[in-house]
Coordinates of C-alpha atoms in Angstrom, one line a residue:
X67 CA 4.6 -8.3 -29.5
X68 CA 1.4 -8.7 -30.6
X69 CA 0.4 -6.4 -28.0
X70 CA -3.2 -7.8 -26.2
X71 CA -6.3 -5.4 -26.7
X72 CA -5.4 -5.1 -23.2
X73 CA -7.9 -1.7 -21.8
X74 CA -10.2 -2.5 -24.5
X75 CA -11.5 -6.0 -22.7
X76 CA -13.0 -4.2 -20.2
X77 CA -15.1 -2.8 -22.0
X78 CA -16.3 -4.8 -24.6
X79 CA -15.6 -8.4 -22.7
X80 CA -19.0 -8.6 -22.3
X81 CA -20.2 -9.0 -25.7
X82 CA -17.5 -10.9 -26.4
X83 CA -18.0 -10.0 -29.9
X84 CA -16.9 -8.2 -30.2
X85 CA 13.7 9.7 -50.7
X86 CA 15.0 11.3 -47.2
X87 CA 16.1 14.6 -47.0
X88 CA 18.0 17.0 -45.2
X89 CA 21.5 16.7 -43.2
X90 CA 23.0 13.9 -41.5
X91 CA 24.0 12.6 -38.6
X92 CA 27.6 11.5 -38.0
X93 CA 28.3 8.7 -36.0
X94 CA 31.2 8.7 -33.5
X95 CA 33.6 6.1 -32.4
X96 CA 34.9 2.9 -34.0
X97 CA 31.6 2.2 -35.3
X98 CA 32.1 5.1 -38.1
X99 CA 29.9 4.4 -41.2
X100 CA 27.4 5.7 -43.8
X101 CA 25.5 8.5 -42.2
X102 CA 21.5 8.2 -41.3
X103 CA 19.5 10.5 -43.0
X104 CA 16.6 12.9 -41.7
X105 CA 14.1 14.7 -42.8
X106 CA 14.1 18.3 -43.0
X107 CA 11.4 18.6 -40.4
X108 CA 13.4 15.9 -38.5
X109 CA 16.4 18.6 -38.5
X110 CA 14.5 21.4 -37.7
X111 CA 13.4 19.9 -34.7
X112 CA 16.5 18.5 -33.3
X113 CA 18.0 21.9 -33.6
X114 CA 15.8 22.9 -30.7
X115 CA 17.0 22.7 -26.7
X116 CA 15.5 19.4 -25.2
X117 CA 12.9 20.1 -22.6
X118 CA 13.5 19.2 -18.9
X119 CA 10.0 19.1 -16.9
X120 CA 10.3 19.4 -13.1
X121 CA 7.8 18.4 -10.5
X122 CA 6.1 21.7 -10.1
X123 CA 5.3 21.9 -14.0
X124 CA 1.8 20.8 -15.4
X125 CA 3.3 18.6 -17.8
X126 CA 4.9 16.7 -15.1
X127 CA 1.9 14.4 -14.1
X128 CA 2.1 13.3 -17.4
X129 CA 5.3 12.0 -18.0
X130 CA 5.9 10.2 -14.9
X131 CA 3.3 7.2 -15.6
X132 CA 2.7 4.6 -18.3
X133 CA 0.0 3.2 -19.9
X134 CA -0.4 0.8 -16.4
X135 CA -1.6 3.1 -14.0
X136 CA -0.2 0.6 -11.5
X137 CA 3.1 2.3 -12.2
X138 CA 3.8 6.4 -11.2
X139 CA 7.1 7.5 -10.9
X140 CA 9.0 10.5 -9.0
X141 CA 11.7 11.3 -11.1
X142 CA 13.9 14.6 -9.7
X143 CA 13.3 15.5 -13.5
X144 CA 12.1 14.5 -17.2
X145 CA 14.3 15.2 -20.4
X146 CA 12.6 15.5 -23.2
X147 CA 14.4 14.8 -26.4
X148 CA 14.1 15.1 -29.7
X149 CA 17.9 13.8 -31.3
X150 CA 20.5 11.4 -30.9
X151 CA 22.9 14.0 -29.5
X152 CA 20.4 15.0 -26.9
X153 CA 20.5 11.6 -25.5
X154 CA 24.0 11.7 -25.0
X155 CA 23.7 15.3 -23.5
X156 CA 21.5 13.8 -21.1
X157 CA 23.2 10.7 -20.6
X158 CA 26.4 12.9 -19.9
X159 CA 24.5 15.0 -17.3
X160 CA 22.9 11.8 -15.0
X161 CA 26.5 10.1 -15.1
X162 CA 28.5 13.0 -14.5
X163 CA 26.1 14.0 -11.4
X164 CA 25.8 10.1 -9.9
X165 CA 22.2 9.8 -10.4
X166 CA 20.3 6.8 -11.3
X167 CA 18.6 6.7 -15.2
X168 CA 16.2 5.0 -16.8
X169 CA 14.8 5.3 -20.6
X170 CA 11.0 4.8 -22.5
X171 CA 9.6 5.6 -25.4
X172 CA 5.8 4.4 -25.7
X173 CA 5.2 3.7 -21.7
X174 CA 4.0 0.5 -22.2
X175 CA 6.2 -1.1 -19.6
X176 CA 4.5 -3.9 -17.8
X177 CA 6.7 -3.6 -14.5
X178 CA 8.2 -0.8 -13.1
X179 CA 11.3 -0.7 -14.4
X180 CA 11.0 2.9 -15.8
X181 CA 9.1 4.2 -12.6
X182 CA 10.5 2.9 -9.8
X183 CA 11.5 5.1 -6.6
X184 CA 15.4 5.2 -6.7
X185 CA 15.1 6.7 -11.0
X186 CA 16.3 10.2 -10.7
X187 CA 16.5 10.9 -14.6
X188 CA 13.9 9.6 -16.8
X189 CA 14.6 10.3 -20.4
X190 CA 11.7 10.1 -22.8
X191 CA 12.1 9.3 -26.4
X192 CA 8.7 9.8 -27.6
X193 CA 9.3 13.0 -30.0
X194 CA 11.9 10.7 -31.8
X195 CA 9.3 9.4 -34.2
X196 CA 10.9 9.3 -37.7
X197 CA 10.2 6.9 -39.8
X198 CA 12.2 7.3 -43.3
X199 CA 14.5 5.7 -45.9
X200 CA 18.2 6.2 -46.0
X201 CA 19.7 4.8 -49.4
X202 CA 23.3 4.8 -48.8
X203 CA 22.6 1.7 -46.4
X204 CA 19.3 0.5 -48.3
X205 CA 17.5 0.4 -44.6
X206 CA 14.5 1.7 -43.3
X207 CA 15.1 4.4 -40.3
X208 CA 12.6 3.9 -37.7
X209 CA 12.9 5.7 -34.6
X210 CA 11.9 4.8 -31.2
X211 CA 9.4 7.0 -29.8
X212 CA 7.4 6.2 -33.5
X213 CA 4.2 4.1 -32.8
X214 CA 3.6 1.1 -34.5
X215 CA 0.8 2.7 -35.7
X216 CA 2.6 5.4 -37.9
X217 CA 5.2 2.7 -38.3
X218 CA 3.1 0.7 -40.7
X219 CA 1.7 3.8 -42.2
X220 CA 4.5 5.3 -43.3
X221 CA 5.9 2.2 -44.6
X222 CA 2.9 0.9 -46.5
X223 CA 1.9 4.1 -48.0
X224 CA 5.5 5.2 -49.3
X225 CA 7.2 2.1 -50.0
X226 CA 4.3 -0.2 -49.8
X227 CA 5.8 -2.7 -47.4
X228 CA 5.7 -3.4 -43.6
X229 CA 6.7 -5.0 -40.3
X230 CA 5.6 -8.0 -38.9
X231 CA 5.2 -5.7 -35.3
X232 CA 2.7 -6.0 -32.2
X233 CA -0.8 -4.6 -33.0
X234 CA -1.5 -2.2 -30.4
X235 CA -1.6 1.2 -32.3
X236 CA -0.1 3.1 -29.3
X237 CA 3.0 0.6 -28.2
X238 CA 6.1 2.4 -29.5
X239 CA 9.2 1.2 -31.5
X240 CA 11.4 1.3 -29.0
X241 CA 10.6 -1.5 -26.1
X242 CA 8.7 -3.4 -28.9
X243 CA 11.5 -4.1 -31.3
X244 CA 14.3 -4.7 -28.6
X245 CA 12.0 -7.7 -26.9
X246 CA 11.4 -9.3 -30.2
X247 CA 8.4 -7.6 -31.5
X248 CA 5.9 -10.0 -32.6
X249 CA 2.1 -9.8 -34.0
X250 CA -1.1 -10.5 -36.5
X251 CA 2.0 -10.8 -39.9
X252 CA 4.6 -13.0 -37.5
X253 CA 3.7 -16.7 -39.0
X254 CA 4.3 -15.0 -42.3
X255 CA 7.1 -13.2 -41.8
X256 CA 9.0 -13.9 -39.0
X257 CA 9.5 -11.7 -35.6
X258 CA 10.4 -7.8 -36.1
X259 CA 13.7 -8.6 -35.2
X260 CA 14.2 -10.9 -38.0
X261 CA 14.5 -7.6 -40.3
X262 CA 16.7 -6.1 -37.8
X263 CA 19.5 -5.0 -39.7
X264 CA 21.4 -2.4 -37.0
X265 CA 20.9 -0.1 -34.4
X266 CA 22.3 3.4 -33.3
X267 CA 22.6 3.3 -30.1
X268 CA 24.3 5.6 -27.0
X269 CA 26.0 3.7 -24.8
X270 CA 28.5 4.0 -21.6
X271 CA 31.9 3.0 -21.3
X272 CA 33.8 1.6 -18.1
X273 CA 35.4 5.1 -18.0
X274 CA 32.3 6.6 -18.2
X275 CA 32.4 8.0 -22.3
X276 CA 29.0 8.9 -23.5
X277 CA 29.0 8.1 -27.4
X278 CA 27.0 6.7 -30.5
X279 CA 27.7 3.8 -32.0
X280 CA 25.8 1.7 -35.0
X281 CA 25.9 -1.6 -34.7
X282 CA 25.0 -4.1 -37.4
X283 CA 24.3 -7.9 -38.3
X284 CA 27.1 -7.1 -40.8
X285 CA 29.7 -5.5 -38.9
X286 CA 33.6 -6.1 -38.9
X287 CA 33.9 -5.9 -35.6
X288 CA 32.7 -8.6 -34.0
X289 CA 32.1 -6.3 -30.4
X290 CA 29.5 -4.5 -32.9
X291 CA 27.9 -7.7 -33.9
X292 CA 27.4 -8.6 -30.6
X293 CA 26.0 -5.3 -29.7
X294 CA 23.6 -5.9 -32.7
X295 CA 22.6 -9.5 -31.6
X296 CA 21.3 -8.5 -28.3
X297 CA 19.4 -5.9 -29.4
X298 CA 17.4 -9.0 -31.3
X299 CA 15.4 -9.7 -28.5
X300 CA 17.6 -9.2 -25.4
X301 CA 14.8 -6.4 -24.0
X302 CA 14.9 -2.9 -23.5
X303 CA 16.6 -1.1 -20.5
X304 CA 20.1 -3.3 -21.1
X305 CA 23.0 -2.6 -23.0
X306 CA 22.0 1.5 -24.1
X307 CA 19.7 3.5 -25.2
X308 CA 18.7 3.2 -28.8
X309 CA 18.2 5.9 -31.3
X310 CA 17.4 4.7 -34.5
X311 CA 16.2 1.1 -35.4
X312 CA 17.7 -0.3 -39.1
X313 CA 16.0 -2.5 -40.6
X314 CA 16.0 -4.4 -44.2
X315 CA 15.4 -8.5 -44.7
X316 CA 17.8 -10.5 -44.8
X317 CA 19.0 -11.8 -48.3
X318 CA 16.9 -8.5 -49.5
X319 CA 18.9 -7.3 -52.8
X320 CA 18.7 -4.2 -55.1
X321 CA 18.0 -0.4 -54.6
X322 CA 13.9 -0.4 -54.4
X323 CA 12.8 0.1 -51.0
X324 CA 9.7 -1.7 -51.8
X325 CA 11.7 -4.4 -52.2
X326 CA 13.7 -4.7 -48.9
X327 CA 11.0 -5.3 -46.4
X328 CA 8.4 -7.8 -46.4
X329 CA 5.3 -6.7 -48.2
X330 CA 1.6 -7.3 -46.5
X331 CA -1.7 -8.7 -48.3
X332 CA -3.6 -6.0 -49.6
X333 CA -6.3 -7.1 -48.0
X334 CA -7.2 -9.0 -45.3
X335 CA -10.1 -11.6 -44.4
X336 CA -11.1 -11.1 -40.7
X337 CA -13.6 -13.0 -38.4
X338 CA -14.8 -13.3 -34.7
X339 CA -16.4 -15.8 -33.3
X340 CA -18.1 -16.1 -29.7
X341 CA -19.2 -19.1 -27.5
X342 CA -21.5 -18.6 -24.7
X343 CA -20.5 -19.6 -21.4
X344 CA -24.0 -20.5 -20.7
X345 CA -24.5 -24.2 -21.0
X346 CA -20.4 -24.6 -21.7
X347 CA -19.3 -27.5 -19.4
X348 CA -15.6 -28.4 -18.7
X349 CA -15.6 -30.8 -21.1
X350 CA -17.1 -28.4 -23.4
X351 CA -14.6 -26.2 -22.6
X352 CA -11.6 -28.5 -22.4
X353 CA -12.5 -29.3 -26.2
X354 CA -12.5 -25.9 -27.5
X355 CA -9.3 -24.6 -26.1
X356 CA -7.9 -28.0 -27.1
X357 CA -8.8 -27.8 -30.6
X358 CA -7.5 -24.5 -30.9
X359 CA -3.8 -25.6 -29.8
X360 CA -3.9 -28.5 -31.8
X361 CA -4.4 -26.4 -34.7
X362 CA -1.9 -24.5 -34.3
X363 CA 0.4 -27.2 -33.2
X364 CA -0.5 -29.0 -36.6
X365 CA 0.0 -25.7 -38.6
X366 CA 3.2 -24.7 -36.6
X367 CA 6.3 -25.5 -38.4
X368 CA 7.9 -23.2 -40.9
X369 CA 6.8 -24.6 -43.9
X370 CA 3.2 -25.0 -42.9
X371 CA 0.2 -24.3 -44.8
X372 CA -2.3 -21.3 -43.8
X373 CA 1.1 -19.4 -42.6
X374 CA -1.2 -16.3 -43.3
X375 CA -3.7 -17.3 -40.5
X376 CA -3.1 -15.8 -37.0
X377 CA -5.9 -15.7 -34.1
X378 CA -6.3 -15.3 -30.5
X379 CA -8.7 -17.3 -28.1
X380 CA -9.8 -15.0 -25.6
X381 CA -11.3 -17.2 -22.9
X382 CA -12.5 -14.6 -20.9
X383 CA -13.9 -15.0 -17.2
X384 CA -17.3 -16.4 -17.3
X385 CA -18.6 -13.4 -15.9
X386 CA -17.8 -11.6 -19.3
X387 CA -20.2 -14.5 -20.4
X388 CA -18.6 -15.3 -23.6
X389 CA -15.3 -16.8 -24.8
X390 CA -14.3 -14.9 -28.3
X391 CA -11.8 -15.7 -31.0
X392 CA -10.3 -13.1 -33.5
X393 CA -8.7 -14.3 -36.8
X394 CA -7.5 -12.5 -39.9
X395 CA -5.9 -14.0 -43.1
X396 CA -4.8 -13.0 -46.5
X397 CA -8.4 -12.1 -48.5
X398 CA -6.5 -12.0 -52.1
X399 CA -5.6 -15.4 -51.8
X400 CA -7.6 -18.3 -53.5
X401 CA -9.8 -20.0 -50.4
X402 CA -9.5 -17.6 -48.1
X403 CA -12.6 -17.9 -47.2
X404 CA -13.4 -21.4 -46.9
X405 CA -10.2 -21.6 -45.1
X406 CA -11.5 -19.5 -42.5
X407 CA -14.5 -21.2 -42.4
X408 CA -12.9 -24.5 -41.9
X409 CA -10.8 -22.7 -38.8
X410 CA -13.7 -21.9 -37.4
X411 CA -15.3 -25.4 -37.4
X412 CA -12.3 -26.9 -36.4
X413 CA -11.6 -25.1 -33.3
X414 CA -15.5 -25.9 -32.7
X415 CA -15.5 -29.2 -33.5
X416 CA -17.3 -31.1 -30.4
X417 CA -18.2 -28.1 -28.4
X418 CA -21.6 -27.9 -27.3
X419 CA -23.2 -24.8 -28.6
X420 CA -23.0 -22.9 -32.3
X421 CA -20.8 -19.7 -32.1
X422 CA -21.7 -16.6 -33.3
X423 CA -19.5 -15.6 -36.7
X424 CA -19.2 -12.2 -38.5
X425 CA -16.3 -11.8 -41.3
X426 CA -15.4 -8.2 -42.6
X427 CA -12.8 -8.0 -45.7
X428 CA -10.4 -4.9 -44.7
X429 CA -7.5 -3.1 -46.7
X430 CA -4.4 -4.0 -45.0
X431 CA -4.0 -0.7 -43.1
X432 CA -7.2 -0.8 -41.7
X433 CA -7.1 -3.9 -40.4
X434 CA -4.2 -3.1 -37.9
X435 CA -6.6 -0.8 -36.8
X436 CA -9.1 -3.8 -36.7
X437 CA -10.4 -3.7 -32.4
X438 CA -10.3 -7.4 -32.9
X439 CA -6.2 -7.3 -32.3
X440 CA -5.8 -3.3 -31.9
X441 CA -7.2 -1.0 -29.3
X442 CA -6.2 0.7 -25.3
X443 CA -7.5 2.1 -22.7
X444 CA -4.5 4.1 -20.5
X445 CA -6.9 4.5 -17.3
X446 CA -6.6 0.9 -16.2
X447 CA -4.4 -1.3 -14.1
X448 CA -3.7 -4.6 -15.0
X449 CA -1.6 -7.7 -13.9
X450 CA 0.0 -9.9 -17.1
X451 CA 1.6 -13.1 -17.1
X452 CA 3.4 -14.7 -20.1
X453 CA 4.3 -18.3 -21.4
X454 CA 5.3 -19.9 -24.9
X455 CA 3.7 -23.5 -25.8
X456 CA 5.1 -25.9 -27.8
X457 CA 2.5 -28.6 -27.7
X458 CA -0.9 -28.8 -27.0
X459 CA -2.3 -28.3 -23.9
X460 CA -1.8 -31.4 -21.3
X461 CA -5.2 -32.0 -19.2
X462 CA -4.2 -30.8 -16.3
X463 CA -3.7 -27.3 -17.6
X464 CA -6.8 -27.6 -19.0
X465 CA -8.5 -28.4 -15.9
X466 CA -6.6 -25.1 -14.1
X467 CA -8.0 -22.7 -16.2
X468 CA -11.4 -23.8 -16.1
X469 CA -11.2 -23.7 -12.9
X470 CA -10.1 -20.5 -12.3
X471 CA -12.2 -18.9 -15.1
X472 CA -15.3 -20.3 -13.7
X473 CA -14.2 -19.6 -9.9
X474 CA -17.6 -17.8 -8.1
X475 CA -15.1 -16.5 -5.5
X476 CA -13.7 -13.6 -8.7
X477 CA -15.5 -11.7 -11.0
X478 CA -14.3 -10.1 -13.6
X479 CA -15.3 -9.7 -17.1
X480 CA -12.0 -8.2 -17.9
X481 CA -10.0 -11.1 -17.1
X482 CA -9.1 -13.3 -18.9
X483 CA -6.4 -16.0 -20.8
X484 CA -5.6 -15.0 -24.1
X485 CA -3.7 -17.7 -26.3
X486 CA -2.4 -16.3 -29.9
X487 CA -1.4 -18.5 -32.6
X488 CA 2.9 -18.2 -33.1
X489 CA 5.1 -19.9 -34.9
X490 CA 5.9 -20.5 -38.9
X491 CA 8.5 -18.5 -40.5
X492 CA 9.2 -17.3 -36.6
X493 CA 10.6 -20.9 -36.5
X494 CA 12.8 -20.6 -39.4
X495 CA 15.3 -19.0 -37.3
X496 CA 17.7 -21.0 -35.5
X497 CA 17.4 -20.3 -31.5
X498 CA 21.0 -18.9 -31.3
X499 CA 20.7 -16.8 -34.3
X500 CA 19.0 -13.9 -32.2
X501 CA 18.6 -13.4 -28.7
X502 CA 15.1 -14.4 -29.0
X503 CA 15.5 -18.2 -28.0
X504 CA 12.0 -19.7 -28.0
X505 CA 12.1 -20.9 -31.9
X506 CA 10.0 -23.7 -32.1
X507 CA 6.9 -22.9 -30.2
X508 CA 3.2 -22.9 -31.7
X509 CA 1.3 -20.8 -29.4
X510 CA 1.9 -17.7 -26.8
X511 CA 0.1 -17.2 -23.9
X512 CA -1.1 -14.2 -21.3
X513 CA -2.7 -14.3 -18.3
X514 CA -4.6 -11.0 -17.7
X515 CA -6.8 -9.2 -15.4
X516 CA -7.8 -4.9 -15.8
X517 CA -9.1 -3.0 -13.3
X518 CA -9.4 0.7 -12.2
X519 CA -9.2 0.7 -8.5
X520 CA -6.2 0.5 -6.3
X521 CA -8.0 -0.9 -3.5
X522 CA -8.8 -3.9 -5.9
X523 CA -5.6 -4.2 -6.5
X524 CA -5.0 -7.4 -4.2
X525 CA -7.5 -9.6 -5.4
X526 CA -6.7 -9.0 -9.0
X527 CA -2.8 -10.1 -8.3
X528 CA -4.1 -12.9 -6.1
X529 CA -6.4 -14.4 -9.2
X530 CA -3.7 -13.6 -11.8
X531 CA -1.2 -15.6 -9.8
X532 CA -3.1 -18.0 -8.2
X533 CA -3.9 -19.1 -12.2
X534 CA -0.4 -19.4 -13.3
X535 CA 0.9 -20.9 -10.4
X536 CA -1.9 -23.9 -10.5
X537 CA -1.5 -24.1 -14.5
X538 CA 1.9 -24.7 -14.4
X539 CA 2.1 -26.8 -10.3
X540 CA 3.8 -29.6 -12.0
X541 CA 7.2 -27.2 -13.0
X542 CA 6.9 -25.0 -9.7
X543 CA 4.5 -22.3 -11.1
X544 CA 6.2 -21.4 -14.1
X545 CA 6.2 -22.6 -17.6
X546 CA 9.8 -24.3 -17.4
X547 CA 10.9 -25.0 -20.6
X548 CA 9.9 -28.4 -22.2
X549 CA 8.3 -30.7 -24.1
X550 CA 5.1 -28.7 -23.6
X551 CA 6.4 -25.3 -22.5
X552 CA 9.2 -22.8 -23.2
X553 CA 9.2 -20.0 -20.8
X554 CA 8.3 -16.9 -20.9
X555 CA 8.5 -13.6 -23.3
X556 CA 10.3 -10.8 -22.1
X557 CA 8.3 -7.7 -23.3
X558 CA 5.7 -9.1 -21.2
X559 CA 7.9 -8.1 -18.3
X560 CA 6.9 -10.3 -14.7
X561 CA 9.3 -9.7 -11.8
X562 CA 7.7 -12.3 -9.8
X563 CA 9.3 -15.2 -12.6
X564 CA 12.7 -13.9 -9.9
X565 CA 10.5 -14.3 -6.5
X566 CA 10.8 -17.9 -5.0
X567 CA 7.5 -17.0 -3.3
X568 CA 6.1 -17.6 -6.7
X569 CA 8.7 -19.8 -8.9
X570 CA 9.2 -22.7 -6.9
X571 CA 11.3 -24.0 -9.8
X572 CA 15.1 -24.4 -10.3
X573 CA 15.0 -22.4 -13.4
X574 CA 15.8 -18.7 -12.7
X575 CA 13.6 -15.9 -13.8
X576 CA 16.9 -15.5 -17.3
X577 CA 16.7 -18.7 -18.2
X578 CA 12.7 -18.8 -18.8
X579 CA 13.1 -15.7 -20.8
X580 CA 16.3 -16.0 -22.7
X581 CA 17.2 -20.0 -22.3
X582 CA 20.7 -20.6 -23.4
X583 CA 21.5 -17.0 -24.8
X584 CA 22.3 -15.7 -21.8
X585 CA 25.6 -16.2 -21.3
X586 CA 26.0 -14.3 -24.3
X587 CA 23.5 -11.5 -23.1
X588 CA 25.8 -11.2 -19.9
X589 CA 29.0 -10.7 -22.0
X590 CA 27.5 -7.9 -24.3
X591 CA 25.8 -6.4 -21.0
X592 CA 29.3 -6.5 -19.5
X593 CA 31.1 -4.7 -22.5
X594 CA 28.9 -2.7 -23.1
X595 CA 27.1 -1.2 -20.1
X596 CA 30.0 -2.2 -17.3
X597 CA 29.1 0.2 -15.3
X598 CA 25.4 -1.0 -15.0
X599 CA 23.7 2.3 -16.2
X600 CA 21.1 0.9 -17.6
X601 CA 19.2 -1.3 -14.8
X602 CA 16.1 -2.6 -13.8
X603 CA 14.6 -6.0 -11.3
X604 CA 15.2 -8.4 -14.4
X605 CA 17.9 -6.1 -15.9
X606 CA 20.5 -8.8 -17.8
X607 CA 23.3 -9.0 -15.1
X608 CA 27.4 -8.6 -16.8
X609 CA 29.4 -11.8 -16.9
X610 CA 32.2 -11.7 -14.3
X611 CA 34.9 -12.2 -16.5

């Protein structure tokens, strides 16, 4: 995902500017294979008990909310694990006694689907955080709880090579990869789950066995496959609890790890540019946010030049007084910077006003650090919308959002829509080929507001919705899948896509996020989780048959 640098607007909107070792595990079940290795720390640690915090322990408070403090929970209990045999323990134990689980890993659940009131048993991944090598299978180990942020160290300073993962430093593997995992390396690489090559995952049976399985884009069995194909973007909280994310390119041959992921620029070109909303007309505006889609629309395909190039438009509310736009490309390569330059112009092209440009050249691992893309703030709440583009923006969308970002009835300097560039290699994958559907769109959007108080809470929701809904009048308040639309992206998780109060469309809340692979999702989710375990308000629902 390339997570938002969601907290961090609300701050800084106004300036606008701004080998393995050790033992194995075994896997049980008909899914026996080559073992995944650990470290030695990693066995160490899950030697020890896992840790169940109650209510009345300090630690408690803690556990029970996310990074949207929209969102507490009251879980009867926490459980704390640090293996893949703990999770079945606990799994075991909320079956066994009737009571309703649910899973996380980083907390960065936009809905609460890990804290609402009827979860007795959370279990918390976040001490899983291995990230390693296991050479019998030639795949990189990442477990969930691991932030991205340790995710693309470890990988770059050991083997060299990354993921082309969300940006947010503190977003965990665990949600991220499941939904499709997208960010700043996406047009060059492809989605996260394009390198997905299996998962171990704990899962329930109709009888109610607890076991491991691994399942993999290579399996025999083609149950397994299937397992492994909806873990490629069919969203967390569905079909079990993963483990331990595989991953190695497709077509990727020989025994070097460094060859068998993709590997990142050495360094990287970024920029950010800001336009004053002071003396920025509709027109004006209209023209900026137009040019920017048409780029991206012209550069889109998967064979299209400057697939290094990714950038968000943050057209914040003109209370934040400025509209900014981050960008990053590949520094080593001949033109980089004339390129950028010639990005910058052409997004500007027409719009009344010069923006204010600075450039830094940053090693790669510092630049997913960069605040342009990266940063968080875990004291705010905050209201997200989602949709994919695959055209430019029609006029009447255009006319919605200036609108509503220029309203005088709302102000916010921390809301805002944020349009990212998408598309290239993620469009060399055929729609079917994962779960993630949307393969031929050029743009992904958000509609965002942050805030700290509760009492606010209304009017924030009231803006956020009031925005999509008017955007997208003409297809009932969503973003129908079209010629100029293609729904919505599940890790940006929005129950109200399933309220007819606020999708007026035909086009149920599945179909905008998962389009025609849903059937499929249904079948896995029935033969694999028939007894529903695993639930949430857009949790996939098992085929009847």
């Amino acid at each position: 995902m390339s997570e938002l640098t969601r907290r961090k607007v609300l701050r800084r909107s106004a300036v606008a500017g701004g080998a393995a070792l050790g033992a194995t595990l075994p896997v049980t079940g008909p899914a026996q294979a080559a073992p995944v290795r650990v470290t030695a720390a990693r066995t160490a640690s899950a030697a020890a008990s896992a840790v169940t915090v109650r209510p009345d322990d300090a630690r408690y408070p803690e556990l029970i909310r996310g990074t949207n403090q929209r969102w507490v929970g009251k879980p009867e209990y926490v459980r704390l694990v640090s293996s893949a045999d703990q999770v079945v323990d606990a799994v075991k134990e909320a079956v066994a006694a009737g009571k309703r689980v649910a899973v996380r890993s980083g907390g960065h659940c936009y809905e609460n689907f890990t804290t609402s009131s009827d979860i007795k048993v959370l279990i918390d991944l976040s001490q899983l955080t291995t990230v390693d090598y296991d050479a019998d299978r030639r795949v990189f180990v990442v477990e969930p709880g691991a932030w991205l942020s340790d995710v693309y160290s470890t990988l770059f300073k050991r083997w060299g090579v990354t993921l082309p993962g969300g940006s947010c430093p503190s977003v965990a593997a665990g949600g991220h990869i499941v939904g499709g995992g997208y960010g700043a390396l996406s047009r060059l690489f492809g989605l996260t789950v394009d390198h997905l090559y299996g998962v171990e995952v704990v899962t329930v049976d109709k009888d109610g066995t607890v076991r491991k399985v691994v399942a993999t884009r290579d399996a025999a069995d083609a149950r397994l496959r299937d397992l492994w194909w909806a873990h490629t973007g069919g969203g967390g909280g569905n079909f079990g609890i993963v483990t331990k994310y595989l991953l190695r390119t497709p077509g990727a041959t020989g025994s070097d790890p460094a060859g068998l992921l993709p590997r990142p620029p050495a360094e990287l070109l970024t920029s950010t540019a800001t336009w004053s909303w002071d003396g920025l007309t509709q027109t004006g505006f209209k023209r900026l946010v137009k040019n920017y889609g048409d780029w991206f629309v012209a550069h889109g395909g998967p064979d299209a030049a400057h697939l290094d190039l990714f950038s968000q438009l943050k057209a914040a509310h003109r209370s934040a007084g400025a509209i900014t736009m981050v960008t990053q490309l590949d520094a080593t390569r001949s033109g980089a910077a004339a390129d950028l330059d010639a990005f910058v112009a052409a997004v500007g092209a027409g719009v009344p006003g010069t923006p204010r440009v600075s450039t830094q050249r940053l090693p790669f691992l510092h630049a997913t650090k960069w605040p342009g893309f990266a940063g968080g703030d875990p004291t705010l709440r905050f209201e997200d919308k989602s949709a994919y583009m695959r055209a430019g923006f029609p006029d009447d969308q255009l006319s919605a959002a200036y609108h509503h970002l220029t309203r005088t009835d709302y102000s916010n300097p921390a809301a805002l829509l944020l349009i990212a560039g998408y598309g290239g290699r993620v469009n060399a994958v055929a729609p079917d080929a994962t779960a993630v559907a949307q393969r031929d769109s050029v743009m992904k959007l958000q509609y965002l507001a942050f805030w700290q108080d509760a009492a606010e809470d209304e009017r924030h929701l009231s803006w956020v919705r009031e925005f999509y809904r008017d955007v997208y009048g003409a297809s009932g308040g969503v973003p129908v899948p079209g010629r100029v639309n293609d729904g919505c992206f599940v890790n940006y998780a929005d129950v109200d896509l399933g309220d007819p109060a606020h999708n007026t469309s035909k086009t149920p809340w599945h179909s905008l996020y998962y389009k025609g692979n849903y059937p499929r999702l249904q079948r896995v989710k029935a033969d694999w989780d028939p007894r529903g375990i695993l639930r949430h308000a857009q949790s996939v629902e098992p085929s009847a048959g």
